[in-house]
Amino acid sequence: MTIRKFVPNNLDPDNEKEIARLYGSLLQREIKSGKEYLRQWIMDWSELSSVLNEVYCRRYVAMTCNTQDKEAEQLYSGFVENIQPIMNEYDDKLNKKLMAHPAKDLLKGEFGEWFKAVQVSLDLFSPDNIPLETEENKEIQAYQKITGGMSVEFDGGTKTMQQMAAYMEKTDRDLREKAWKTMWERRLQDKEALDNAYDKLFSIRKQMAKNAHCKDFIDYIFLAKHRFDYTPKDCEDFHESIERFVLPLQKEMYKRRAKKMGLDRLRPWDLDVDPLSRPPLKPYSSGEELIEKCDQIFESIHGQAGKWAREMQAKKLIDPDSRLGKAPGGYQIGFDESRLPFIFMNSANTDRDIYTLLHESGHSFHQFALADQPIAAYRDVPAEFAEVASMSMELIGTSNLKPFYGDDSESIARSIEGELADVVWLFPWVASIDSFQHRLYNFPTHTASDRSDIWTEIMDRYDAGVDYSGLEAVRRNLWQKQLHLFECPFYYIEYGIAQIGALQVWANFKKDPQKAIDDLFKAESLGCSRPIPELFAAANIKFDFTPKTLEPLMQVVWDEMSKF
């Protein structure tokens, strides 16, 4: 825990008057002309932001860990509805005060990247968006209650959607089909509710863009996400490159899988099972064991990674297990004042869980690495590079899977092949989700039916040969399982960009493991203090997602896969 110099140690984070008073004191403070006075004012503002951001994040964790906990829900909602609007309102006023101060230019060397982002925030700010941001958070919370409450009766008990996913690895094809259809019958029961949730969020976001005087929400979100280094056209070009250079590999991968399974065409429940009908890999038996064995991997690949992993284990900063009422998915979140990470996931005793924890641990190491960044803004990392940190750890982790599989070379090979297959699969899915969003936000009057039609067109474009005959209703609504579309719009292309970066880190690791991770952690320590291309360069990789970089990297992945 850092020592507070401005915020009272006994601050009540729900006391609106006290928080407004603290912000007001910053706004009214006379800042002398010397840069040291402005810097101290910035540090005090950052401290207040860090304290309140940590309260928000801890309440978000509590709420998502148990969506049925009414007290946790109320505490989170109260903060979102009462405190965040104060923060947003004063941040705009403080931004104006900062940008008008004559000593600002003297601090450009230290805070120039942040100043650029502040100017964008000023340009986008509208007081009319403050209540809309509150409403958006409430609608996201309502969406999480819908998905967090999904469960089915199957195989003698109540199962969450995450637990049902484990059945997709069962060698009994009839059981897989039954499990898959049971899952999607349950999901489709909430189709209308999810459509309504998306309609509400879409409407809110359109209005936010209009209030900010942007051409449309795409224009708004690219500015809000500080995408200064690429454009919507670059994204569209990336979609096309994936179609040209990755989709053919996915088609071939599925063709080989079907041949091994003795099938003419794969059905959607045939994608995760071992194609040779070997039983599913069972790498661990409890969440605690999953954490322990991943920690052993980190200790074997890099001393600092091992120390950070053990600290998280000791401080119980990981909630690994799936349970009824827990929100779906997985994430890593930073407690900004404590400078500590937290990992949330839904494990189901599958091989994929190893990579989920490796992935989220990569984010956590990033949080540790940038902990000394002086201001809160620099501890909020651009996703394009944040996901390099996480995806790199997935690939690097394949270098030592013995903590899970011992000397069982066959199981290790199966695990690595599955990870590389996921790399191939990811790119077309990224292109599908990102192009879907571009299509929707370029069609602001679309209906739920239009959405399904647009999604079907995209599924056709990136069709890798999976047979959905008789399952058209599911195929038309597959997009609903992607929480990013609801919770964080346009946050998905980053996975594709970052995967290209992670593949380069992995290539560096194969040549010199210590240097590759040292370079990565050095880049991570920069936080958000440099533009994205410079963060990539600091990690000794290129910020480039054109065919020039994509095509040869995918060939490396394919060559590795062909060994199995």
PDB file of C-alpha atoms in Angstrom, residues 220-464:
ATOM      1  CA  TYR A 220     -15.898   8.615 -30.884  1.00  0.00           C
ATOM      2  CA  ILE A 221     -14.506   5.289 -29.673  1.00  0.00           C
ATOM      3  CA  PHE A 222     -11.293   5.528 -31.713  1.00  0.00           C
ATOM      4  CA  LEU A 223     -10.610   8.870 -30.040  1.00  0.00           C
ATOM      5  CA  ALA A 224     -11.734   7.676 -26.608  1.00  0.00           C
ATOM      6  CA  LYS A 225      -9.436   4.655 -26.887  1.00  0.00           C
ATOM      7  CA  HIS A 226      -6.587   6.932 -27.996  1.00  0.00           C
ATOM      8  CA  ARG A 227      -6.064   5.000 -31.190  1.00  0.00           C
ATOM      9  CA  PHE A 228      -3.608   7.501 -32.555  1.00  0.00           C
ATOM     10  CA  ASP A 229      -1.534   4.923 -34.442  1.00  0.00           C
ATOM     11  CA  TYR A 230      -4.104   3.193 -36.670  1.00  0.00           C
ATOM     12  CA  THR A 231      -7.490   3.847 -38.289  1.00  0.00           C
ATOM     13  CA  PRO A 232     -10.776   2.025 -39.046  1.00  0.00           C
ATOM     14  CA  LYS A 233      -9.430   1.505 -42.567  1.00  0.00           C
ATOM     15  CA  ASP A 234      -6.366  -0.253 -41.129  1.00  0.00           C
ATOM     16  CA  CYS A 235      -8.748  -2.553 -39.240  1.00  0.00           C
ATOM     17  CA  GLU A 236     -10.664  -3.355 -42.405  1.00  0.00           C
ATOM     18  CA  ASP A 237      -7.389  -4.118 -44.199  1.00  0.00           C
ATOM     19  CA  PHE A 238      -6.435  -6.402 -41.307  1.00  0.00           C
ATOM     20  CA  HIS A 239      -9.748  -8.279 -41.669  1.00  0.00           C
ATOM     21  CA  GLU A 240      -8.910  -8.855 -45.339  1.00  0.00           C
ATOM     22  CA  SER A 241      -5.363 -10.015 -44.532  1.00  0.00           C
ATOM     23  CA  ILE A 242      -6.756 -12.534 -42.040  1.00  0.00           C
ATOM     24  CA  GLU A 243      -9.170 -13.795 -44.672  1.00  0.00           C
ATOM     25  CA  ARG A 244      -6.278 -14.240 -47.129  1.00  0.00           C
ATOM     26  CA  PHE A 245      -3.512 -15.625 -44.915  1.00  0.00           C
ATOM     27  CA  VAL A 246      -5.114 -17.222 -41.849  1.00  0.00           C
ATOM     28  CA  LEU A 247      -8.524 -18.518 -42.890  1.00  0.00           C
ATOM     29  CA  PRO A 248      -6.984 -21.006 -45.385  1.00  0.00           C
ATOM     30  CA  LEU A 249      -4.872 -22.416 -42.532  1.00  0.00           C
ATOM     31  CA  GLN A 250      -7.948 -22.759 -40.330  1.00  0.00           C
ATOM     32  CA  LYS A 251      -9.801 -24.536 -43.136  1.00  0.00           C
ATOM     33  CA  GLU A 252      -6.904 -26.946 -43.592  1.00  0.00           C
ATOM     34  CA  MET A 253      -6.654 -27.448 -39.827  1.00  0.00           C
ATOM     35  CA  TYR A 254     -10.356 -28.377 -39.658  1.00  0.00           C
ATOM     36  CA  LYS A 255     -10.054 -30.606 -42.725  1.00  0.00           C
ATOM     37  CA  ARG A 256      -7.240 -32.564 -41.052  1.00  0.00           C
ATOM     38  CA  ARG A 257      -9.257 -32.785 -37.832  1.00  0.00           C
ATOM     39  CA  ALA A 258     -12.286 -34.153 -39.691  1.00  0.00           C
ATOM     40  CA  LYS A 259     -10.118 -36.757 -41.439  1.00  0.00           C
ATOM     41  CA  LYS A 260      -8.630 -37.931 -38.121  1.00  0.00           C
ATOM     42  CA  MET A 261     -12.140 -38.209 -36.695  1.00  0.00           C
ATOM     43  CA  GLY A 262     -13.474 -40.092 -39.739  1.00  0.00           C
ATOM     44  CA  LEU A 263     -16.006 -37.343 -40.494  1.00  0.00           C
ATOM     45  CA  ASP A 264     -17.013 -35.702 -43.753  1.00  0.00           C
ATOM     46  CA  ARG A 265     -17.553 -32.357 -42.031  1.00  0.00           C
ATOM     47  CA  LEU A 266     -17.114 -31.108 -38.497  1.00  0.00           C
ATOM     48  CA  ARG A 267     -20.086 -30.149 -36.391  1.00  0.00           C
ATOM     49  CA  PRO A 268     -19.721 -27.407 -33.729  1.00  0.00           C
ATOM     50  CA  TRP A 269     -19.352 -29.996 -30.951  1.00  0.00           C
ATOM     51  CA  ASP A 270     -16.369 -31.587 -32.742  1.00  0.00           C
ATOM     52  CA  LEU A 271     -13.926 -28.694 -32.377  1.00  0.00           C
ATOM     53  CA  ASP A 272     -12.492 -29.209 -28.889  1.00  0.00           C
ATOM     54  CA  VAL A 273     -12.411 -32.985 -28.448  1.00  0.00           C
ATOM     55  CA  ASP A 274      -9.216 -34.887 -29.099  1.00  0.00           C
ATOM     56  CA  PRO A 275      -9.500 -35.978 -32.755  1.00  0.00           C
ATOM     57  CA  LEU A 276      -8.059 -39.414 -31.951  1.00  0.00           C
ATOM     58  CA  SER A 277     -10.644 -39.991 -29.196  1.00  0.00           C
ATOM     59  CA  ARG A 278      -8.129 -39.894 -26.420  1.00  0.00           C
ATOM     60  CA  PRO A 279      -9.709 -38.851 -23.109  1.00  0.00           C
ATOM     61  CA  PRO A 280      -9.648 -35.138 -22.255  1.00  0.00           C
ATOM     62  CA  LEU A 281      -6.499 -33.873 -20.639  1.00  0.00           C
ATOM     63  CA  LYS A 282      -6.970 -33.467 -16.872  1.00  0.00           C
ATOM     64  CA  PRO A 283      -4.010 -31.332 -15.827  1.00  0.00           C
ATOM     65  CA  TYR A 284      -5.168 -30.520 -12.276  1.00  0.00           C
ATOM     66  CA  SER A 285      -7.924 -31.281  -9.789  1.00  0.00           C
ATOM     67  CA  SER A 286      -8.524 -27.977  -7.969  1.00  0.00           C
ATOM     68  CA  GLY A 287      -8.120 -24.238  -8.449  1.00  0.00           C
ATOM     69  CA  GLU A 288      -5.346 -24.199  -5.865  1.00  0.00           C
ATOM     70  CA  GLU A 289      -3.437 -26.871  -7.785  1.00  0.00           C
ATOM     71  CA  LEU A 290      -3.863 -24.929 -11.035  1.00  0.00           C
ATOM     72  CA  ILE A 291      -2.306 -21.865  -9.396  1.00  0.00           C
ATOM     73  CA  GLU A 292       0.544 -23.838  -7.837  1.00  0.00           C
ATOM     74  CA  LYS A 293       1.531 -25.561 -11.060  1.00  0.00           C
ATOM     75  CA  CYS A 294       1.401 -22.369 -13.117  1.00  0.00           C
ATOM     76  CA  ASP A 295       3.635 -20.758 -10.500  1.00  0.00           C
ATOM     77  CA  GLN A 296       6.140 -23.560 -11.044  1.00  0.00           C
ATOM     78  CA  ILE A 297       6.132 -22.808 -14.780  1.00  0.00           C
ATOM     79  CA  PHE A 298       6.845 -19.137 -14.106  1.00  0.00           C
ATOM     80  CA  GLU A 299       9.658 -19.961 -11.714  1.00  0.00           C
ATOM     81  CA  SER A 300      11.269 -22.166 -14.366  1.00  0.00           C
ATOM     82  CA  ILE A 301      11.188 -19.553 -17.135  1.00  0.00           C
ATOM     83  CA  HIS A 302      12.124 -16.340 -15.314  1.00  0.00           C
ATOM     84  CA  GLY A 303      13.049 -15.453 -11.745  1.00  0.00           C
ATOM     85  CA  GLN A 304      11.025 -12.245 -11.567  1.00  0.00           C
ATOM     86  CA  ALA A 305       7.949 -13.868 -13.067  1.00  0.00           C
ATOM     87  CA  GLY A 306       8.170 -16.578 -10.431  1.00  0.00           C
ATOM     88  CA  LYS A 307       8.403 -14.047  -7.596  1.00  0.00           C
ATOM     89  CA  TRP A 308       5.402 -12.083  -8.829  1.00  0.00           C
ATOM     90  CA  ALA A 309       3.359 -15.268  -9.288  1.00  0.00           C
ATOM     91  CA  ARG A 310       4.158 -16.422  -5.754  1.00  0.00           C
ATOM     92  CA  GLU A 311       3.184 -13.035  -4.338  1.00  0.00           C
ATOM     93  CA  MET A 312      -0.245 -13.327  -5.965  1.00  0.00           C
ATOM     94  CA  GLN A 313      -0.648 -16.820  -4.598  1.00  0.00           C
ATOM     95  CA  ALA A 314       0.356 -15.773  -1.074  1.00  0.00           C
ATOM     96  CA  LYS A 315      -1.976 -12.756  -1.079  1.00  0.00           C
ATOM     97  CA  LYS A 316      -4.887 -14.733  -2.568  1.00  0.00           C
ATOM     98  CA  LEU A 317      -5.203 -12.435  -5.550  1.00  0.00           C
ATOM     99  CA  ILE A 318      -6.693 -15.122  -7.805  1.00  0.00           C
ATOM    100  CA  ASP A 319     -10.281 -16.450  -7.813  1.00  0.00           C
ATOM    101  CA  PRO A 320     -10.007 -19.452 -10.150  1.00  0.00           C
ATOM    102  CA  ASP A 321     -13.163 -21.534  -9.711  1.00  0.00           C
ATOM    103  CA  SER A 322     -16.436 -21.510 -11.643  1.00  0.00           C
ATOM    104  CA  ARG A 323     -19.625 -21.500  -9.581  1.00  0.00           C
ATOM    105  CA  LEU A 324     -23.276 -20.616  -9.895  1.00  0.00           C
ATOM    106  CA  GLY A 325     -23.846 -16.866  -9.682  1.00  0.00           C
ATOM    107  CA  LYS A 326     -20.301 -15.989 -10.676  1.00  0.00           C
ATOM    108  CA  ALA A 327     -20.105 -13.779 -13.773  1.00  0.00           C
ATOM    109  CA  PRO A 328     -18.784 -15.524 -16.905  1.00  0.00           C
ATOM    110  CA  GLY A 329     -15.395 -15.099 -18.509  1.00  0.00           C
ATOM    111  CA  GLY A 330     -12.085 -14.071 -17.078  1.00  0.00           C
ATOM    112  CA  TYR A 331     -10.191 -10.859 -16.473  1.00  0.00           C
ATOM    113  CA  GLN A 332      -7.288  -9.270 -14.682  1.00  0.00           C
ATOM    114  CA  ILE A 333      -7.872  -5.980 -12.909  1.00  0.00           C
ATOM    115  CA  GLY A 334      -5.452  -3.642 -11.153  1.00  0.00           C
ATOM    116  CA  PHE A 335      -5.958  -2.267  -7.643  1.00  0.00           C
ATOM    117  CA  ASP A 336      -4.375   1.070  -8.408  1.00  0.00           C
ATOM    118  CA  GLU A 337      -3.565   2.417  -4.948  1.00  0.00           C
ATOM    119  CA  SER A 338      -2.242  -0.926  -3.682  1.00  0.00           C
ATOM    120  CA  ARG A 339      -0.429  -1.466  -6.997  1.00  0.00           C
ATOM    121  CA  LEU A 340      -1.600  -5.072  -6.963  1.00  0.00           C
ATOM    122  CA  PRO A 341      -3.326  -7.168  -9.653  1.00  0.00           C
ATOM    123  CA  PHE A 342      -6.298  -9.487  -9.251  1.00  0.00           C
ATOM    124  CA  ILE A 343      -7.254 -12.415 -11.493  1.00  0.00           C
ATOM    125  CA  PHE A 344     -10.838 -13.575 -12.017  1.00  0.00           C
ATOM    126  CA  MET A 345     -11.522 -16.739 -14.023  1.00  0.00           C
ATOM    127  CA  ASN A 346     -13.894 -19.677 -14.361  1.00  0.00           C
ATOM    128  CA  SER A 347     -11.819 -22.852 -14.362  1.00  0.00           C
ATOM    129  CA  ALA A 348     -13.367 -26.195 -15.295  1.00  0.00           C
ATOM    130  CA  ASN A 349     -10.453 -28.649 -14.973  1.00  0.00           C
ATOM    131  CA  THR A 350      -9.488 -28.418 -18.634  1.00  0.00           C
ATOM    132  CA  ASP A 351      -6.181 -27.936 -20.404  1.00  0.00           C
ATOM    133  CA  ARG A 352      -7.433 -24.562 -21.642  1.00  0.00           C
ATOM    134  CA  ASP A 353      -7.540 -23.316 -18.061  1.00  0.00           C
ATOM    135  CA  ILE A 354      -3.738 -23.491 -17.954  1.00  0.00           C
ATOM    136  CA  TYR A 355      -3.548 -20.961 -20.759  1.00  0.00           C
ATOM    137  CA  THR A 356      -6.245 -18.771 -19.241  1.00  0.00           C
ATOM    138  CA  LEU A 357      -4.211 -18.456 -16.049  1.00  0.00           C
ATOM    139  CA  LEU A 358      -0.947 -17.988 -18.002  1.00  0.00           C
ATOM    140  CA  HIS A 359      -2.732 -15.247 -19.983  1.00  0.00           C
ATOM    141  CA  GLU A 360      -4.152 -13.390 -17.000  1.00  0.00           C
ATOM    142  CA  SER A 361      -0.875 -13.786 -15.133  1.00  0.00           C
ATOM    143  CA  GLY A 362       0.816 -12.033 -18.035  1.00  0.00           C
ATOM    144  CA  HIS A 363      -1.498  -9.092 -17.401  1.00  0.00           C
ATOM    145  CA  SER A 364      -0.647  -9.276 -13.707  1.00  0.00           C
ATOM    146  CA  PHE A 365       3.090  -9.169 -14.382  1.00  0.00           C
ATOM    147  CA  HIS A 366       2.417  -6.068 -16.449  1.00  0.00           C
ATOM    148  CA  GLN A 367       0.740  -4.489 -13.411  1.00  0.00           C
ATOM    149  CA  PHE A 368       3.727  -5.336 -11.224  1.00  0.00           C
ATOM    150  CA  ALA A 369       6.199  -4.074 -13.843  1.00  0.00           C
ATOM    151  CA  LEU A 370       4.552  -0.652 -14.188  1.00  0.00           C
ATOM    152  CA  ALA A 371       3.819  -0.157 -10.477  1.00  0.00           C
ATOM    153  CA  ASP A 372       6.411   2.623 -10.199  1.00  0.00           C
ATOM    154  CA  GLN A 373       4.822   4.746 -12.911  1.00  0.00           C
ATOM    155  CA  PRO A 374       4.154   8.050 -11.118  1.00  0.00           C
ATOM    156  CA  ILE A 375       0.605   8.833 -12.261  1.00  0.00           C
ATOM    157  CA  ALA A 376      -2.560   6.770 -12.524  1.00  0.00           C
ATOM    158  CA  ALA A 377      -2.939   7.578 -16.218  1.00  0.00           C
ATOM    159  CA  TYR A 378       0.363   5.859 -17.000  1.00  0.00           C
ATOM    160  CA  ARG A 379      -0.755   2.724 -15.169  1.00  0.00           C
ATOM    161  CA  ASP A 380      -3.690   2.312 -17.586  1.00  0.00           C
ATOM    162  CA  VAL A 381      -2.098   0.441 -20.474  1.00  0.00           C
ATOM    163  CA  PRO A 382      -3.280   0.462 -24.122  1.00  0.00           C
ATOM    164  CA  ALA A 383      -4.915  -2.884 -24.853  1.00  0.00           C
ATOM    165  CA  GLU A 384      -2.884  -3.409 -28.024  1.00  0.00           C
ATOM    166  CA  PHE A 385       0.206  -3.809 -25.847  1.00  0.00           C
ATOM    167  CA  ALA A 386      -1.475  -5.103 -22.674  1.00  0.00           C
ATOM    168  CA  GLU A 387      -2.571  -8.173 -24.615  1.00  0.00           C
ATOM    169  CA  VAL A 388       0.970  -8.720 -25.868  1.00  0.00           C
ATOM    170  CA  ALA A 389       1.935  -9.151 -22.210  1.00  0.00           C
ATOM    171  CA  SER A 390      -0.753 -11.775 -21.673  1.00  0.00           C
ATOM    172  CA  MET A 391      -0.604 -13.669 -24.955  1.00  0.00           C
ATOM    173  CA  SER A 392       3.185 -13.887 -24.772  1.00  0.00           C
ATOM    174  CA  MET A 393       2.907 -15.763 -21.472  1.00  0.00           C
ATOM    175  CA  GLU A 394       0.567 -18.314 -23.064  1.00  0.00           C
ATOM    176  CA  LEU A 395       3.095 -19.142 -25.770  1.00  0.00           C
ATOM    177  CA  ILE A 396       6.135 -18.962 -23.493  1.00  0.00           C
ATOM    178  CA  GLY A 397       4.383 -21.230 -20.993  1.00  0.00           C
ATOM    179  CA  THR A 398       4.405 -24.051 -23.548  1.00  0.00           C
ATOM    180  CA  SER A 399       8.167 -24.298 -22.996  1.00  0.00           C
ATOM    181  CA  ASN A 400       7.597 -26.150 -19.712  1.00  0.00           C
ATOM    182  CA  LEU A 401       4.344 -28.007 -19.106  1.00  0.00           C
ATOM    183  CA  LYS A 402       5.970 -30.639 -16.898  1.00  0.00           C
ATOM    184  CA  PRO A 403       4.381 -29.285 -13.700  1.00  0.00           C
ATOM    185  CA  PHE A 404       1.051 -30.410 -15.192  1.00  0.00           C
ATOM    186  CA  TYR A 405       2.015 -33.423 -17.293  1.00  0.00           C
ATOM    187  CA  GLY A 406       5.354 -34.635 -15.956  1.00  0.00           C
ATOM    188  CA  ASP A 407       7.250 -36.595 -18.622  1.00  0.00           C
ATOM    189  CA  ASP A 408       4.102 -37.494 -20.566  1.00  0.00           C
ATOM    190  CA  SER A 409       5.295 -36.208 -23.946  1.00  0.00           C
ATOM    191  CA  GLU A 410       2.031 -37.127 -25.659  1.00  0.00           C
ATOM    192  CA  SER A 411      -0.043 -34.987 -23.291  1.00  0.00           C
ATOM    193  CA  ILE A 412       2.413 -32.121 -23.591  1.00  0.00           C
ATOM    194  CA  ALA A 413       2.247 -32.330 -27.389  1.00  0.00           C
ATOM    195  CA  ARG A 414      -1.563 -32.349 -27.281  1.00  0.00           C
ATOM    196  CA  SER A 415      -1.577 -29.276 -25.035  1.00  0.00           C
ATOM    197  CA  ILE A 416       0.833 -27.309 -27.233  1.00  0.00           C
ATOM    198  CA  GLU A 417      -1.022 -28.285 -30.396  1.00  0.00           C
ATOM    199  CA  GLY A 418      -4.244 -27.042 -28.804  1.00  0.00           C
ATOM    200  CA  GLU A 419      -2.642 -23.709 -27.907  1.00  0.00           C
ATOM    201  CA  LEU A 420      -1.336 -23.201 -31.444  1.00  0.00           C
ATOM    202  CA  ALA A 421      -4.697 -24.214 -32.910  1.00  0.00           C
ATOM    203  CA  ASP A 422      -6.256 -21.497 -30.752  1.00  0.00           C
ATOM    204  CA  VAL A 423      -3.806 -18.977 -32.232  1.00  0.00           C
ATOM    205  CA  VAL A 424      -4.975 -19.915 -35.722  1.00  0.00           C
ATOM    206  CA  TRP A 425      -8.639 -19.848 -34.635  1.00  0.00           C
ATOM    207  CA  LEU A 426      -8.316 -16.483 -32.892  1.00  0.00           C
ATOM    208  CA  PHE A 427      -7.535 -14.355 -35.940  1.00  0.00           C
ATOM    209  CA  PRO A 428     -10.714 -15.144 -37.944  1.00  0.00           C
ATOM    210  CA  TRP A 429     -12.807 -14.755 -34.782  1.00  0.00           C
ATOM    211  CA  VAL A 430     -11.190 -11.374 -34.090  1.00  0.00           C
ATOM    212  CA  ALA A 431     -11.923 -10.319 -37.658  1.00  0.00           C
ATOM    213  CA  SER A 432     -15.514 -11.539 -37.286  1.00  0.00           C
ATOM    214  CA  ILE A 433     -16.196  -9.676 -34.039  1.00  0.00           C
ATOM    215  CA  ASP A 434     -14.440  -6.482 -35.124  1.00  0.00           C
ATOM    216  CA  SER A 435     -16.011  -6.339 -38.573  1.00  0.00           C
ATOM    217  CA  PHE A 436     -19.406  -7.048 -36.960  1.00  0.00           C
ATOM    218  CA  GLN A 437     -19.020  -3.978 -34.778  1.00  0.00           C
ATOM    219  CA  HIS A 438     -17.940  -1.800 -37.705  1.00  0.00           C
ATOM    220  CA  ARG A 439     -20.969  -2.971 -39.677  1.00  0.00           C
ATOM    221  CA  LEU A 440     -23.397  -2.324 -36.796  1.00  0.00           C
ATOM    222  CA  TYR A 441     -22.138   1.129 -35.898  1.00  0.00           C
ATOM    223  CA  ASN A 442     -22.155   2.115 -39.564  1.00  0.00           C
ATOM    224  CA  PHE A 443     -25.849   1.096 -39.588  1.00  0.00           C
ATOM    225  CA  PRO A 444     -27.208   3.026 -36.588  1.00  0.00           C
ATOM    226  CA  THR A 445     -30.876   2.206 -37.277  1.00  0.00           C
ATOM    227  CA  HIS A 446     -30.426  -1.568 -37.461  1.00  0.00           C
ATOM    228  CA  THR A 447     -32.848  -3.950 -35.714  1.00  0.00           C
ATOM    229  CA  ALA A 448     -32.207  -7.209 -33.867  1.00  0.00           C
ATOM    230  CA  SER A 449     -33.145  -9.068 -37.045  1.00  0.00           C
ATOM    231  CA  ASP A 450     -30.698  -6.946 -39.071  1.00  0.00           C
ATOM    232  CA  ARG A 451     -28.011  -7.851 -36.539  1.00  0.00           C
ATOM    233  CA  SER A 452     -28.567 -11.534 -37.073  1.00  0.00           C
ATOM    234  CA  ASP A 453     -28.473 -11.050 -40.857  1.00  0.00           C
ATOM    235  CA  ILE A 454     -25.206  -9.101 -40.672  1.00  0.00           C
ATOM    236  CA  TRP A 455     -23.683 -11.704 -38.378  1.00  0.00           C
ATOM    237  CA  THR A 456     -24.721 -14.485 -40.769  1.00  0.00           C
ATOM    238  CA  GLU A 457     -22.970 -12.711 -43.651  1.00  0.00           C
ATOM    239  CA  ILE A 458     -19.803 -12.453 -41.560  1.00  0.00           C
ATOM    240  CA  MET A 459     -20.035 -16.124 -40.551  1.00  0.00           C
ATOM    241  CA  ASP A 460     -20.266 -16.966 -44.246  1.00  0.00           C
ATOM    242  CA  ARG A 461     -17.219 -14.823 -45.021  1.00  0.00           C
ATOM    243  CA  TYR A 462     -15.072 -16.539 -42.387  1.00  0.00           C
ATOM    244  CA  ASP A 463     -16.596 -20.001 -42.762  1.00  0.00           C
ATOM    245  CA  ALA A 464     -13.879 -22.552 -42.040  1.00  0.00           C
TER     246      ALA A 464
END
